[in-house]
mmCIF file of C-alpha atoms in Angstrom:
data_model
loop_
_atom_site.group_PDB
_atom_site.id
_atom_site.type_symbol
_atom_site.label_atom_id
_atom_site.label_comp_id
_atom_site.label_asym_id
_atom_site.label_seq_id
_atom_site.Cartn_x
_atom_site.Cartn_y
_atom_site.Cartn_z
ATOM 1 C CA UNK A 5 70.916 46.774 123.725
ATOM 2 C CA UNK A 6 69.180 48.672 120.907
ATOM 3 C CA UNK A 7 71.157 51.325 119.024
ATOM 4 C CA UNK A 8 70.177 54.873 119.994
ATOM 5 C CA UNK A 9 67.613 56.202 117.529
ATOM 6 C CA UNK A 10 66.836 52.779 116.137
ATOM 7 C CA UNK A 11 63.246 51.740 116.687
ATOM 8 C CA UNK A 12 60.729 49.585 114.851
ATOM 9 C CA UNK A 13 59.414 52.497 112.760
ATOM 10 C CA UNK A 14 62.906 53.531 111.630
ATOM 11 C CA UNK A 15 63.594 49.909 110.786
ATOM 12 C CA UNK A 16 60.390 49.676 108.684
ATOM 13 C CA UNK A 17 61.132 52.902 106.818
ATOM 14 C CA UNK A 18 64.588 51.587 105.914
ATOM 15 C CA UNK A 19 63.153 48.175 104.949
ATOM 16 C CA UNK A 20 60.595 49.880 102.684
ATOM 17 C CA UNK A 21 63.376 51.879 101.023
ATOM 18 C CA UNK A 22 65.307 48.690 100.277
ATOM 19 C CA UNK A 23 62.182 47.049 98.866
ATOM 20 C CA UNK A 24 61.344 50.103 96.727
ATOM 21 C CA UNK A 25 64.884 50.383 95.391
ATOM 22 C CA UNK A 26 65.596 46.714 94.688
ATOM 23 C CA UNK A 27 62.394 44.706 95.113
ATOM 24 C CA UNK A 28 60.955 42.894 98.107
ATOM 25 C CA UNK A 29 63.087 39.794 97.563
ATOM 26 C CA UNK A 30 66.220 41.885 98.116
ATOM 27 C CA UNK A 31 65.085 42.680 101.645
ATOM 28 C CA UNK A 32 67.138 40.557 103.998
ATOM 29 C CA UNK A 33 68.194 41.142 107.576
ATOM 30 C CA UNK A 34 71.781 41.512 106.375
ATOM 31 C CA UNK A 35 70.815 44.158 103.790
ATOM 32 C CA UNK A 36 68.739 46.015 106.379
ATOM 33 C CA UNK A 37 71.538 45.907 108.951
ATOM 34 C CA UNK A 38 73.968 47.249 106.365
ATOM 35 C CA UNK A 39 71.613 50.110 105.436
ATOM 36 C CA UNK A 40 71.101 51.007 109.096
ATOM 37 C CA UNK A 41 74.819 50.588 109.852
ATOM 38 C CA UNK A 42 74.198 48.080 112.629
ATOM 39 C CA UNK A 43 75.007 44.416 113.096
ATOM 40 C CA UNK A 44 72.284 41.951 112.073
ATOM 41 C CA UNK A 45 71.733 40.661 115.631
ATOM 42 C CA UNK A 46 70.757 44.220 116.673
ATOM 43 C CA UNK A 47 67.658 43.937 114.493
ATOM 44 C CA UNK A 48 66.290 41.203 116.751
ATOM 45 C CA UNK A 49 65.618 43.871 119.374
ATOM 46 C CA UNK A 50 62.852 45.076 117.040
ATOM 47 C CA UNK A 51 61.776 42.096 114.894
ATOM 48 C CA UNK A 52 61.728 38.327 115.356
ATOM 49 C CA UNK A 53 63.434 37.453 112.099
ATOM 50 C CA UNK A 54 62.691 37.987 108.414
ATOM 51 C CA UNK A 55 59.094 36.648 108.451
ATOM 52 C CA UNK A 56 58.211 39.070 111.265
ATOM 53 C CA UNK A 57 59.931 41.922 109.410
ATOM 54 C CA UNK A 58 57.968 41.179 106.247
ATOM 55 C CA UNK A 59 54.675 40.921 108.146
ATOM 56 C CA UNK A 60 55.427 44.248 109.854
ATOM 57 C CA UNK A 61 56.319 45.762 106.469
ATOM 58 C CA UNK A 62 52.987 44.573 105.081
ATOM 59 C CA UNK A 63 51.181 46.251 107.986
ATOM 60 C CA UNK A 64 53.215 49.412 107.383
ATOM 61 C CA UNK A 65 52.271 49.320 103.695
ATOM 62 C CA UNK A 66 48.565 48.807 104.315
ATOM 63 C CA UNK A 67 48.442 51.618 106.873
ATOM 64 C CA UNK A 68 50.186 53.997 104.443
ATOM 65 C CA UNK A 69 47.829 52.900 101.677
ATOM 66 C CA UNK A 70 44.806 53.496 103.927
ATOM 67 C CA UNK A 71 46.111 56.935 104.860
ATOM 68 C CA UNK A 72 46.784 57.846 101.217
ATOM 69 C CA UNK A 73 43.441 56.633 99.894
ATOM 70 C CA UNK A 74 41.455 58.011 102.842
ATOM 71 C CA UNK A 75 42.974 61.445 102.260
ATOM 72 C CA UNK A 76 42.014 61.212 98.579
ATOM 73 C CA UNK A 77 38.317 60.587 99.319
ATOM 74 C CA UNK A 78 37.771 63.228 102.004
ATOM 75 C CA UNK A 79 34.697 65.242 101.067
ATOM 76 C CA UNK A 80 33.802 62.969 98.161
ATOM 77 C CA UNK A 81 31.038 60.425 97.702
ATOM 78 C CA UNK A 82 29.820 57.999 95.081
ATOM 79 C CA UNK A 83 31.663 57.858 91.766
ATOM 80 C CA UNK A 84 33.965 60.744 92.708
ATOM 81 C CA UNK A 85 35.077 58.916 95.850
ATOM 82 C CA UNK A 86 35.745 55.680 93.975
ATOM 83 C CA UNK A 87 37.677 57.425 91.190
ATOM 84 C CA UNK A 88 39.722 59.402 93.718
ATOM 85 C CA UNK A 89 40.468 56.285 95.762
ATOM 86 C CA UNK A 90 41.524 54.392 92.638
ATOM 87 C CA UNK A 91 43.800 57.205 91.498
ATOM 88 C CA UNK A 92 45.453 57.408 94.914
ATOM 89 C CA UNK A 93 45.799 53.612 95.089
ATOM 90 C CA UNK A 94 47.621 53.427 91.767
ATOM 91 C CA UNK A 95 49.836 56.429 92.510
ATOM 92 C CA UNK A 96 50.840 54.661 95.720
ATOM 93 C CA UNK A 97 51.618 51.399 93.887
ATOM 94 C CA UNK A 98 53.645 53.289 91.274
ATOM 95 C CA UNK A 99 55.617 55.360 93.753
ATOM 96 C CA UNK A 100 56.258 52.540 96.256
ATOM 97 C CA UNK A 101 56.736 49.416 94.097
ATOM 98 C CA UNK A 102 58.635 47.303 96.627
ATOM 99 C CA UNK A 103 56.413 48.302 99.516
ATOM 100 C CA UNK A 104 53.334 47.584 97.391
ATOM 101 C CA UNK A 105 54.809 44.168 96.635
ATOM 102 C CA UNK A 106 54.717 43.503 100.391
ATOM 103 C CA UNK A 107 50.989 44.253 100.292
ATOM 104 C CA UNK A 108 50.115 41.494 97.867
ATOM 105 C CA UNK A 109 52.581 38.991 99.240
ATOM 106 C CA UNK A 110 50.666 39.082 102.498
ATOM 107 C CA UNK A 111 51.853 36.666 105.122
ATOM 108 C CA UNK A 112 49.295 33.871 105.361
ATOM 109 C CA UNK A 113 49.962 33.299 109.047
ATOM 110 C CA UNK A 114 47.653 34.970 111.532
ATOM 111 C CA UNK A 115 49.120 38.236 112.700
ATOM 112 C CA UNK A 116 46.966 40.525 114.844
ATOM 113 C CA UNK A 117 48.346 43.815 113.498
ATOM 114 C CA UNK A 118 47.984 42.559 109.944
ATOM 115 C CA UNK A 119 44.340 41.613 110.478
ATOM 116 C CA UNK A 120 43.656 45.042 111.987
ATOM 117 C CA UNK A 121 45.318 46.861 109.066
ATOM 118 C CA UNK A 122 43.430 44.770 106.502
ATOM 119 C CA UNK A 123 40.180 45.601 108.321
ATOM 120 C CA UNK A 124 41.010 49.327 108.136
ATOM 121 C CA UNK A 125 41.387 49.049 104.365
ATOM 122 C CA UNK A 126 38.176 47.045 104.039
ATOM 123 C CA UNK A 127 36.306 49.605 106.153
ATOM 124 C CA UNK A 128 37.424 52.386 103.828
ATOM 125 C CA UNK A 129 36.149 50.474 100.803
ATOM 126 C CA UNK A 130 32.886 49.708 102.630
ATOM 127 C CA UNK A 131 32.332 53.401 103.367
ATOM 128 C CA UNK A 132 32.817 54.514 99.776
ATOM 129 C CA UNK A 133 30.456 51.766 98.563
ATOM 130 C CA UNK A 134 27.596 52.775 100.895
ATOM 131 C CA UNK A 135 25.898 55.197 98.453
ATOM 132 C CA UNK A 136 25.283 52.381 95.983
ATOM 133 C CA UNK A 137 22.936 50.499 98.326
ATOM 134 C CA UNK A 138 23.978 47.075 97.085
ATOM 135 C CA UNK A 139 23.437 45.099 100.262
ATOM 136 C CA UNK A 140 26.117 43.416 102.339
ATOM 137 C CA UNK A 141 27.059 40.466 100.122
ATOM 138 C CA UNK A 142 26.877 42.394 96.857
ATOM 139 C CA UNK A 143 28.994 45.195 98.339
ATOM 140 C CA UNK A 144 31.693 42.684 99.265
ATOM 141 C CA UNK A 145 31.579 41.222 95.746
ATOM 142 C CA UNK A 146 31.934 44.734 94.294
ATOM 143 C CA UNK A 147 34.873 45.504 96.598
ATOM 144 C CA UNK A 148 36.610 42.299 95.554
ATOM 145 C CA UNK A 149 36.070 43.230 91.937
ATOM 146 C CA UNK A 150 37.392 46.755 92.411
ATOM 147 C CA UNK A 151 40.442 45.594 94.370
ATOM 148 C CA UNK A 152 41.138 42.962 91.704
ATOM 149 C CA UNK A 153 40.881 45.582 89.002
ATOM 150 C CA UNK A 154 43.249 47.938 90.841
ATOM 151 C CA UNK A 155 45.728 45.247 91.748
ATOM 152 C CA UNK A 156 45.641 43.840 88.230
ATOM 153 C CA UNK A 157 46.516 47.217 86.768
ATOM 154 C CA UNK A 158 49.197 47.914 89.367
ATOM 155 C CA UNK A 159 50.773 44.479 89.027
ATOM 156 C CA UNK A 160 50.699 44.355 85.233
ATOM 157 C CA UNK A 161 52.136 47.849 85.021
ATOM 158 C CA UNK A 162 54.952 47.028 87.487
ATOM 159 C CA UNK A 163 55.895 43.960 85.469
ATOM 160 C CA UNK A 164 55.771 45.640 82.046
ATOM 161 C CA UNK A 165 52.542 43.932 81.066
ATOM 162 C CA UNK A 166 51.095 46.861 79.103
ATOM 163 C CA UNK A 167 52.921 46.870 75.765
ATOM 164 C CA UNK A 168 50.251 48.267 73.432
ATOM 165 C CA UNK A 169 50.473 51.833 72.229
ATOM 166 C CA UNK A 170 47.623 52.948 74.497
ATOM 167 C CA UNK A 171 47.914 55.109 77.577
ATOM 168 C CA UNK A 172 47.481 52.949 80.673
ATOM 169 C CA UNK A 173 45.613 55.690 82.535
ATOM 170 C CA UNK A 174 43.086 55.953 79.692
ATOM 171 C CA UNK A 175 42.531 52.191 79.815
ATOM 172 C CA UNK A 176 42.113 52.371 83.567
ATOM 173 C CA UNK A 177 39.596 55.195 83.323
ATOM 174 C CA UNK A 178 37.636 53.269 80.688
ATOM 175 C CA UNK A 179 37.475 50.151 82.861
ATOM 176 C CA UNK A 180 36.596 52.129 86.004
ATOM 177 C CA UNK A 181 33.768 53.920 84.176
ATOM 178 C CA UNK A 182 32.431 50.536 83.046
ATOM 179 C CA UNK A 183 32.710 49.252 86.627
ATOM 180 C CA UNK A 184 30.808 52.293 87.931
ATOM 181 C CA UNK A 185 28.135 51.902 85.273
ATOM 182 C CA UNK A 186 27.726 48.326 86.433
ATOM 183 C CA UNK A 187 27.316 49.491 90.046
ATOM 184 C CA UNK A 188 24.549 51.863 89.000
ATOM 185 C CA UNK A 189 22.645 49.134 87.174
ATOM 186 C CA UNK A 190 23.144 46.183 89.534
ATOM 187 C CA UNK A 191 20.939 47.021 92.481
ATOM 188 C CA UNK A 192 19.508 43.512 92.672
ATOM 189 C CA UNK A 193 21.115 40.588 94.556
ATOM 190 C CA UNK A 194 23.198 38.205 92.463
ATOM 191 C CA UNK A 195 22.260 34.996 94.269
ATOM 192 C CA UNK A 196 19.015 33.151 93.710
#
């Protein structure tokens, strides 16, 4: 029988806290049970083991990221929307390092909720790219590029990869401005 007050959402919030405090690899069923003050077998009322917990945590992360970035772009279009989304994305990665780690260590197995959450994030990126009129394939290339840029910055920053005496946010703004300039000039298809 499940402990009163313990549900899947409470479990995910606690799992995210463990990941943020100590890194995703520190998230085990034993550590989660200890944090929740329950016995490990009680967790199986809500998750089917560690792989299921991590997949659910990834879904939780993506949904929070969608919510955060969607809120940042409300009422904005074009360059303003992209810059706002990027700022929100990086603030999320900085403030939730372990949870963000779950995002890029996405479970490669098919998981219906995970596919749905990933589609939500893609749809948000698709909407903010609409004003550029790039066409379907080029828009997807641009989204991949932007996500790679954001993830590269987030990942390098989390792992101490920026050692030069330059402000990371200034570097990010420089690269984003160059990316946006490229969007404004690349209205033609890239394939022959």
